[in-house]
Structure formats: C-alpha cells, structure tokens
Coordinates of C-alpha atoms in Angstrom, one line a residue:
X1310 CA 46.4 89.7 -12.9
X1311 CA 43.1 88.1 -12.3
X1312 CA 42.7 87.3 -15.9
X1313 CA 46.1 85.6 -16.1
X1314 CA 45.3 83.5 -13.0
X1315 CA 42.0 82.5 -14.5
X1316 CA 43.6 81.4 -17.7
X1317 CA 46.2 79.3 -15.9
X1318 CA 43.5 77.6 -13.9
X1319 CA 41.6 76.6 -17.0
X1320 CA 44.8 75.2 -18.6
X1321 CA 45.5 73.1 -15.5
X1322 CA 41.9 71.8 -15.4
X1323 CA 41.9 70.9 -19.1
X1324 CA 45.2 69.0 -18.6
X1325 CA 43.7 67.0 -15.7
X1326 CA 40.5 66.2 -17.8
X1327 CA 42.7 64.9 -20.6
X1328 CA 44.5 62.6 -18.2
X1329 CA 41.3 61.2 -16.6
X1330 CA 39.2 60.8 -19.8
X1331 CA 41.1 57.7 -21.2
X1332 CA 40.7 55.7 -18.0
X1333 CA 36.9 56.5 -17.9
X1334 CA 36.6 55.5 -21.5
X1335 CA 38.5 52.2 -20.8
X1336 CA 36.3 51.4 -17.8
X1337 CA 33.1 52.1 -19.8
X1338 CA 34.3 49.9 -22.7
X1339 CA 35.1 47.0 -20.3
X1340 CA 31.7 47.2 -18.7
X1341 CA 30.0 47.3 -22.0
X1342 CA 31.9 44.1 -23.1
X1343 CA 30.8 42.4 -19.9
X1344 CA 27.2 43.4 -20.4
X1345 CA 27.3 42.2 -24.0
X1346 CA 28.7 38.8 -23.0
X1347 CA 26.0 38.4 -20.3
X1348 CA 23.3 39.3 -22.8
X1349 CA 24.6 36.8 -25.3
X1350 CA 24.7 34.1 -22.6
X1351 CA 21.2 34.9 -21.5
X1352 CA 19.9 34.9 -25.0
X1353 CA 21.6 31.5 -25.7
X1354 CA 20.1 30.1 -22.6
X1355 CA 16.7 31.4 -23.4
X1356 CA 16.9 30.0 -26.9
X1357 CA 18.1 26.7 -25.6
X1358 CA 15.2 26.5 -23.0
X1359 CA 12.6 27.5 -25.6
X1360 CA 13.8 24.8 -28.1
X1361 CA 14.2 22.0 -25.7
X1362 CA 12.2 22.5 -22.5
X1363 CA 9.2 24.3 -23.7
X1364 CA 7.5 22.0 -26.2
X1365 CA 4.7 22.9 -28.4
X1366 CA 1.3 21.3 -28.0
X1367 CA 1.9 19.1 -31.0
X1368 CA 5.2 18.0 -29.6
X1369 CA 3.6 17.2 -26.2
X1370 CA 0.9 15.1 -27.8
X1371 CA 3.6 13.2 -29.8
X1372 CA 5.6 12.8 -26.6
X1373 CA 2.7 11.2 -24.8
X1374 CA 1.9 8.8 -27.6
X1375 CA 5.6 7.7 -27.8
X1376 CA 5.8 7.2 -24.1
X1377 CA 2.6 5.1 -24.2
X1378 CA 4.3 2.8 -26.6
X1379 CA 7.2 2.3 -24.1
X1380 CA 5.6 0.7 -21.0
X1381 CA 9.0 0.3 -19.4
X1382 CA 8.8 4.0 -18.4
X1383 CA 5.4 4.0 -16.7
X1384 CA 4.0 0.4 -16.2
X1385 CA 4.9 -1.0 -12.8
X1386 CA 3.8 -4.5 -13.8
X1387 CA 6.6 -4.7 -16.3
X1388 CA 9.7 -6.6 -15.2
X1389 CA 12.0 -4.0 -16.7
X1390 CA 10.3 -1.1 -14.8
X1391 CA 12.7 -1.3 -11.9
X1392 CA 15.7 -1.6 -14.2
X1393 CA 17.4 1.8 -14.4
X1394 CA 19.4 0.9 -17.5
X1395 CA 16.2 -0.3 -19.3
X1396 CA 14.4 2.9 -18.5
X1397 CA 17.3 5.1 -19.6
X1398 CA 17.4 3.1 -22.9
X1399 CA 13.6 3.6 -23.3
X1400 CA 14.0 7.4 -22.9
X1401 CA 16.8 7.5 -25.4
X1402 CA 14.5 5.6 -27.8
X1403 CA 11.8 8.2 -27.1
X1404 CA 14.2 11.0 -27.9
X1405 CA 15.2 9.3 -31.2
X1406 CA 11.5 8.9 -32.1
X1407 CA 10.9 12.6 -31.4
X1408 CA 13.9 13.6 -33.5
X1409 CA 12.5 11.5 -36.4
X1410 CA 9.1 13.0 -36.0
X1411 CA 10.0 16.7 -35.9
X1412 CA 13.5 16.7 -37.6
X1413 CA 15.4 18.3 -34.7
X1414 CA 17.5 17.2 -31.8
X1415 CA 15.9 16.2 -28.5
X1416 CA 17.6 15.2 -25.3
X1417 CA 16.2 12.4 -23.0
X1418 CA 16.4 14.4 -19.8
X1419 CA 14.4 17.4 -20.9
X1420 CA 11.8 15.1 -22.3
X1421 CA 11.6 13.3 -19.0
X1422 CA 11.0 16.6 -17.2
X1423 CA 8.3 17.6 -19.7
X1424 CA 6.5 14.3 -19.4
X1425 CA 6.8 14.4 -15.6
X1426 CA 5.2 17.8 -15.6
X1427 CA 2.3 16.6 -17.8
X1428 CA 1.8 13.6 -15.5
X1429 CA 1.6 15.7 -12.4
X1430 CA -1.1 17.9 -14.0
X1431 CA -3.0 14.8 -15.0
X1432 CA -2.8 13.3 -11.5
X1433 CA -4.1 16.6 -10.0
X1434 CA -7.0 16.8 -12.4
X1435 CA -8.0 13.2 -12.0
X1436 CA -8.0 13.7 -8.2
X1437 CA -10.2 16.8 -8.6
X1438 CA -12.5 14.7 -10.9
X1439 CA -12.8 12.0 -8.3
X1440 CA -13.7 14.5 -5.6
X1441 CA -16.4 16.0 -7.7
X1442 CA -17.9 12.6 -8.4
X1443 CA -17.9 11.7 -4.7
X1444 CA -19.9 14.9 -3.9
X1445 CA -22.6 13.8 -6.5
X1446 CA -23.9 17.3 -7.1
X1447 CA -25.8 17.8 -10.3
X1448 CA -24.8 21.5 -10.4
X1449 CA -21.1 20.5 -10.7
X1450 CA -21.5 18.8 -14.1
X1451 CA -19.9 21.9 -15.6
X1452 CA -16.8 21.4 -13.4
X1453 CA -16.5 17.8 -14.7
X1454 CA -16.6 18.9 -18.3
X1455 CA -14.0 21.6 -17.6
X1456 CA -11.6 19.1 -15.9
X1457 CA -12.1 16.5 -18.6
X1458 CA -11.7 19.2 -21.3
X1459 CA -7.9 19.4 -20.6
X1460 CA -6.3 18.6 -23.9
X1461 CA -4.2 15.7 -22.5
X1462 CA -6.7 14.2 -20.1
X1463 CA -8.1 11.5 -22.3
X1464 CA -4.8 10.8 -24.0
X1465 CA -3.0 10.2 -20.7
X1466 CA -5.7 7.9 -19.2
X1467 CA -3.5 4.9 -20.1
X1468 CA -1.5 5.7 -17.0
X1469 CA -4.3 4.4 -14.8
X1470 CA -3.6 0.8 -15.9
X1471 CA 0.1 1.0 -15.0
X1472 CA -0.2 1.4 -11.3
X1473 CA -2.3 0.0 -8.4
X1474 CA -2.0 3.0 -6.2
X1475 CA -3.0 5.8 -8.5
X1476 CA -0.2 8.1 -7.4
X1477 CA 2.9 7.2 -9.3
X1478 CA 2.9 6.5 -13.0
X1479 CA 6.6 6.5 -14.0
X1480 CA 9.8 6.3 -12.0
X1481 CA 11.8 9.4 -13.0
X1482 CA 14.0 10.9 -10.4
X1483 CA 15.5 14.4 -10.6
X1484 CA 18.1 16.1 -8.4
X1485 CA 16.7 19.6 -8.8
X1486 CA 13.1 20.7 -8.3
X1487 CA 12.9 22.7 -11.5
X1488 CA 9.4 24.0 -12.2
X1489 CA 8.3 24.0 -15.8
X1490 CA 5.2 25.8 -16.8
X1491 CA 2.5 23.9 -18.7
X1492 CA 0.0 26.0 -20.5
X1493 CA -3.6 24.8 -20.0
X1494 CA -5.4 26.2 -23.0
X1495 CA -9.2 26.5 -22.7
X1496 CA -10.8 25.3 -25.9
X1497 CA -14.4 25.8 -27.0
X1498 CA -15.9 22.3 -27.5
X1499 CA -19.3 21.2 -28.5
X1500 CA -21.7 19.7 -26.0
X1501 CA -21.5 16.2 -27.5
X1502 CA -17.7 16.2 -27.4
X1503 CA -17.5 17.3 -23.8
X1504 CA -20.1 14.7 -22.7
X1505 CA -18.2 11.9 -24.4
X1506 CA -15.0 13.0 -22.8
X1507 CA -16.5 13.2 -19.4
X1508 CA -18.1 9.7 -19.8
X1509 CA -14.7 8.3 -20.9
X1510 CA -12.9 9.9 -18.0
X1511 CA -15.6 8.5 -15.7
X1512 CA -15.1 5.0 -17.0
X1513 CA -11.3 5.3 -16.5
X1514 CA -11.6 6.5 -12.9
X1515 CA -14.5 4.3 -11.7
X1516 CA -12.5 1.0 -11.4
X1517 CA -10.0 2.7 -9.1
X1518 CA -12.7 4.1 -6.8
X1519 CA -14.4 0.7 -6.7
X1520 CA -11.2 -1.1 -5.7
X1521 CA -10.5 1.5 -3.1
X1522 CA -14.0 1.2 -1.6
X1523 CA -13.7 -2.6 -1.6
X1524 CA -10.4 -2.4 0.3
X1525 CA -11.8 0.0 2.9
X1526 CA -14.9 -2.2 3.5
X1527 CA -12.7 -5.3 3.9
X1528 CA -10.6 -3.5 6.5
X1529 CA -13.7 -2.4 8.4
X1530 CA -15.0 -6.0 8.5
X1531 CA -11.7 -7.3 9.8
X1532 CA -11.6 -4.6 12.5
X1533 CA -15.2 -5.4 13.5
X1534 CA -14.5 -9.1 13.7
X1535 CA -11.4 -8.6 15.8
X1536 CA -13.4 -6.4 18.2
X1537 CA -16.1 -9.0 18.6
X1538 CA -13.5 -11.7 19.3
X1539 CA -11.8 -9.6 22.0
X1540 CA -15.2 -8.8 23.6
X1541 CA -16.1 -12.5 23.7
X1542 CA -12.8 -13.4 25.3
X1543 CA -13.3 -10.7 28.0
X1544 CA -16.9 -11.9 28.7
X1545 CA -15.8 -15.5 28.9
X1546 CA -13.1 -14.6 31.4
X1547 CA -15.7 -12.9 33.6
X1548 CA -17.9 -16.0 33.8
X1549 CA -17.8 -18.1 37.1
X1550 CA -15.7 -21.3 36.7
X1551 CA -17.5 -24.6 36.2
X1552 CA -16.8 -26.9 39.2
X1553 CA -16.9 -30.0 37.1
X1554 CA -14.5 -28.6 34.6
X1555 CA -12.1 -27.6 37.4
X1556 CA -12.4 -31.0 39.0
X1557 CA -11.6 -32.6 35.6
X1558 CA -8.6 -30.4 35.2
X1559 CA -7.3 -31.3 38.7
X1560 CA -7.9 -35.0 38.1
X1561 CA -6.1 -34.9 34.7
X1562 CA -3.1 -33.1 36.1
X1563 CA -2.9 -35.7 39.0
X1564 CA -3.1 -38.6 36.5
X1565 CA -0.3 -37.1 34.4
X1566 CA 2.0 -36.7 37.4
X1567 CA 1.2 -40.3 38.5
X1568 CA 1.7 -41.6 35.0
X1569 CA 5.1 -40.1 34.8
X1570 CA 6.0 -42.2 37.9
X1571 CA 4.1 -45.4 37.3
X1572 CA 1.7 -46.0 34.4
X1573 CA 0.1 -49.1 36.0
X1574 CA -0.7 -47.2 39.2
X1575 CA -2.1 -44.3 37.2
X1576 CA -4.6 -46.6 35.4
X1577 CA -5.5 -48.3 38.6
X1578 CA -6.1 -45.0 40.3
X1579 CA -8.3 -43.8 37.4
X1580 CA -10.4 -47.0 37.6
X1581 CA -10.8 -46.5 41.3
X1582 CA -12.0 -43.0 40.9
X1583 CA -14.4 -44.1 38.3
X1584 CA -15.7 -46.8 40.6
X1585 CA -16.3 -44.4 43.4
X1586 CA -18.1 -41.9 41.2
X1587 CA -20.4 -44.6 39.8
X1588 CA -21.0 -46.2 43.2
X1589 CA -22.1 -42.9 44.7
X1590 CA -24.4 -41.9 41.8
X1591 CA -25.9 -45.3 40.8
X1592 CA -27.5 -48.1 42.8
X1593 CA -26.5 -51.8 42.5
X1594 CA -29.5 -52.6 40.2
X1595 CA -28.7 -49.6 37.9
X1596 CA -25.1 -50.7 37.6
X1597 CA -26.1 -54.3 36.7
X1598 CA -28.7 -53.1 34.3
X1599 CA -26.4 -50.6 32.5
X1600 CA -23.4 -52.9 32.5
X1601 CA -24.6 -56.5 32.1
X1602 CA -21.9 -59.1 32.0
X1603 CA -21.4 -60.7 28.5
X1604 CA -20.8 -64.2 30.0
X1605 CA -21.8 -64.4 33.7
X1606 CA -19.8 -66.8 35.9
X1607 CA -21.8 -68.5 38.7
X1608 CA -18.6 -69.2 40.7
X1609 CA -17.6 -65.6 40.7
X1610 CA -21.2 -64.5 41.6
X1611 CA -21.4 -67.0 44.5
X1612 CA -17.9 -66.2 45.8
X1613 CA -17.9 -64.0 48.9
X1614 CA -15.0 -61.9 47.7
X1615 CA -14.2 -60.5 44.3
X1616 CA -10.8 -59.3 43.3
X1617 CA -10.5 -55.7 42.1
X1618 CA -10.3 -55.5 38.3
X1619 CA -7.4 -53.1 38.3
X1620 CA -5.2 -55.6 40.2
X1621 CA -4.6 -57.7 37.1
X1622 CA -4.2 -55.2 34.3
X1623 CA -5.1 -51.6 33.7
X1624 CA -7.1 -52.6 30.5
X1625 CA -10.1 -54.4 31.9
X1626 CA -13.1 -55.5 29.9
X1627 CA -16.6 -54.1 30.5
X1628 CA -18.0 -57.3 31.8
X1629 CA -15.4 -57.7 34.5
X1630 CA -15.8 -54.1 35.5
X1631 CA -19.6 -54.5 35.8
X1632 CA -19.1 -57.8 37.8
X1633 CA -16.8 -56.0 40.1
X1634 CA -19.3 -53.2 40.7
X1635 CA -22.0 -55.7 41.3
X1636 CA -20.0 -57.3 44.2
X1637 CA -18.4 -54.1 45.5
X1638 CA -19.6 -55.0 49.1
X1639 CA -16.9 -57.6 49.3
X1640 CA -14.2 -55.2 48.0
X1641 CA -12.0 -53.5 50.5

C-alpha cells in the first residue's frame, strides 16, 4: 500500500515538473535575449566612443594644428568670432580636414569637445606655470620642466594671442557637462629639450604677466590719487574762512541782485564802495600820486564842489575818478 502511494506521488510530481519546465525555459530565453541586446548596444556605444571621442595622440596633434589654422574658433579679435554660423562652418571644415588626414569620418561636435578638453588642461598648466614663476624658487625648476613637458603645451601656446584675459580661448558651448579623459603621458626628454621648452613657455607667459602687473599698478595709482584729493577737500573745508573772501562774495551777490533791478545803479554802487575803500586806506596825496589826471582842468580844481563821477555814466575814465577822489571833501 505504501509502495503504491509512493509511486503515484512520483507520477504526479513528474507531471507537474513537465508542465512548469516550458515556462521556465521560455523565461530564461527571453532574459538571455534581453541581455544579448544590451551587450550589443553597450559594445556599439563603446566602439563609437572609442573611434570618435577618444582620439589618439597623433589625431590630437593634428586637431590642434588644424584649429590653429582657423582663428574664427579661438581668436576673439576676429570679427567672425561672435558669429555662431561662422564658427559652426569652421568646425565642419576642421572635421573635413581630419577626415582627409586620417581617412575616416569625424563629427564636428566630438572634435569640439576633444579640443575643449585639451584647452582646459592647457589653461590649468599655464596657471600652474605662472604660480611657480611668481614664487621664484630655484628648487622648483624641475616643476617648470615637468609642466612644460606636457606634449601639447608648446603647440597650444598660440591661444595666448587670441585673448586679452587669459581665461577663454574659444567659444564652444555645451549643454551637458561630459567629462572626457585626457591621458598625460610622461616622456623622457633630454636636458636641452626641456630647457628650450621651459624658455619658450616662459616667453609666452611673460607678456601676460607684465600686462596684468601694469594694470594693477595703474589701478593703485588712481586709488592713491583719489584718496589724496578727498583728503585735500576735507582739510580745506576745516580751514577758517577768509574774511576778505567772504566780504567779496557778499558784495558780488549784492551787486548781482542790484544789477537785475537796475544796471546803472549797480555800477554807481560799485564805484561808491570802491571810493569808500580807497578813501579809508589811502590819503589824499597817495590818491593823487597813484592816479594822476591825464589832462588836469584848473576850473574843476578851483571849483568848491565836484560832481560825483558815477552821476554821468557808469563807465568813468581813470582821470575823472582820480579828480573826484582828490576833491572828495566837497562831495556829499
């Protein structure tokens, strides 16, 4: 009885396994197909990236040379630099030149990204080189040789002439921030070659540092001059006012107000004030000696009363004014 039950149980289990096995096989096959498709896509993407984005050193050197021959891409002084269509046409020309050079297809956008990556590395190395030069340490000469020993350092020095700020060398905008590796190969170079490279890099950077220092010194001089002017203004405001200058300002304002009402009276008032000042400060003999009449008139000198000079006209000659001052005792 037990044996029969055991055999029936085995038959039932084998039947269930035969029913489930096709579904498992189908699921496994579907997963395998999906994995194979993903692997094919990944392999195609890797091959595409390797052939287009990751350029060889020879292709990178050729790319830099071709870009140098197209200043529309990197020279800000060119009129076509700000023209997007002109830059796009220049990059298409670069792609065509690369295709002719190496016999395979190149797209403009990947070449832009590759050149942008090289440019960023060059800017960073040039900044490091400038920092080492400012420190002026003899022990850091090996660092200068190492920086200038980058294979593209000397070749990309033409970018220094295309900008006045030393930060931007070409106007290439990208929507994504894709990071592309650039291999920096360390090469064994002879001492003479490294010294020549460092001297060349030094000559390419020195004009920028001199221009920057000249701008900074000019700004410091302007700031110092402005500070001195402000200090002089403050000190002048603290000085006590001059009483003669204040009196002159008061007299000039009074004459302007009077002139707006009656010009003749304003001139007469001015002559009267001048007469009073001279009469108080000078004696009769001094007035006659300083202002002698050109043609003295005996009748006027003997007359007991002399008419004021500003009664006739505001523009009185010097001899009449002196004659009037000489006989001021008879004037009322």
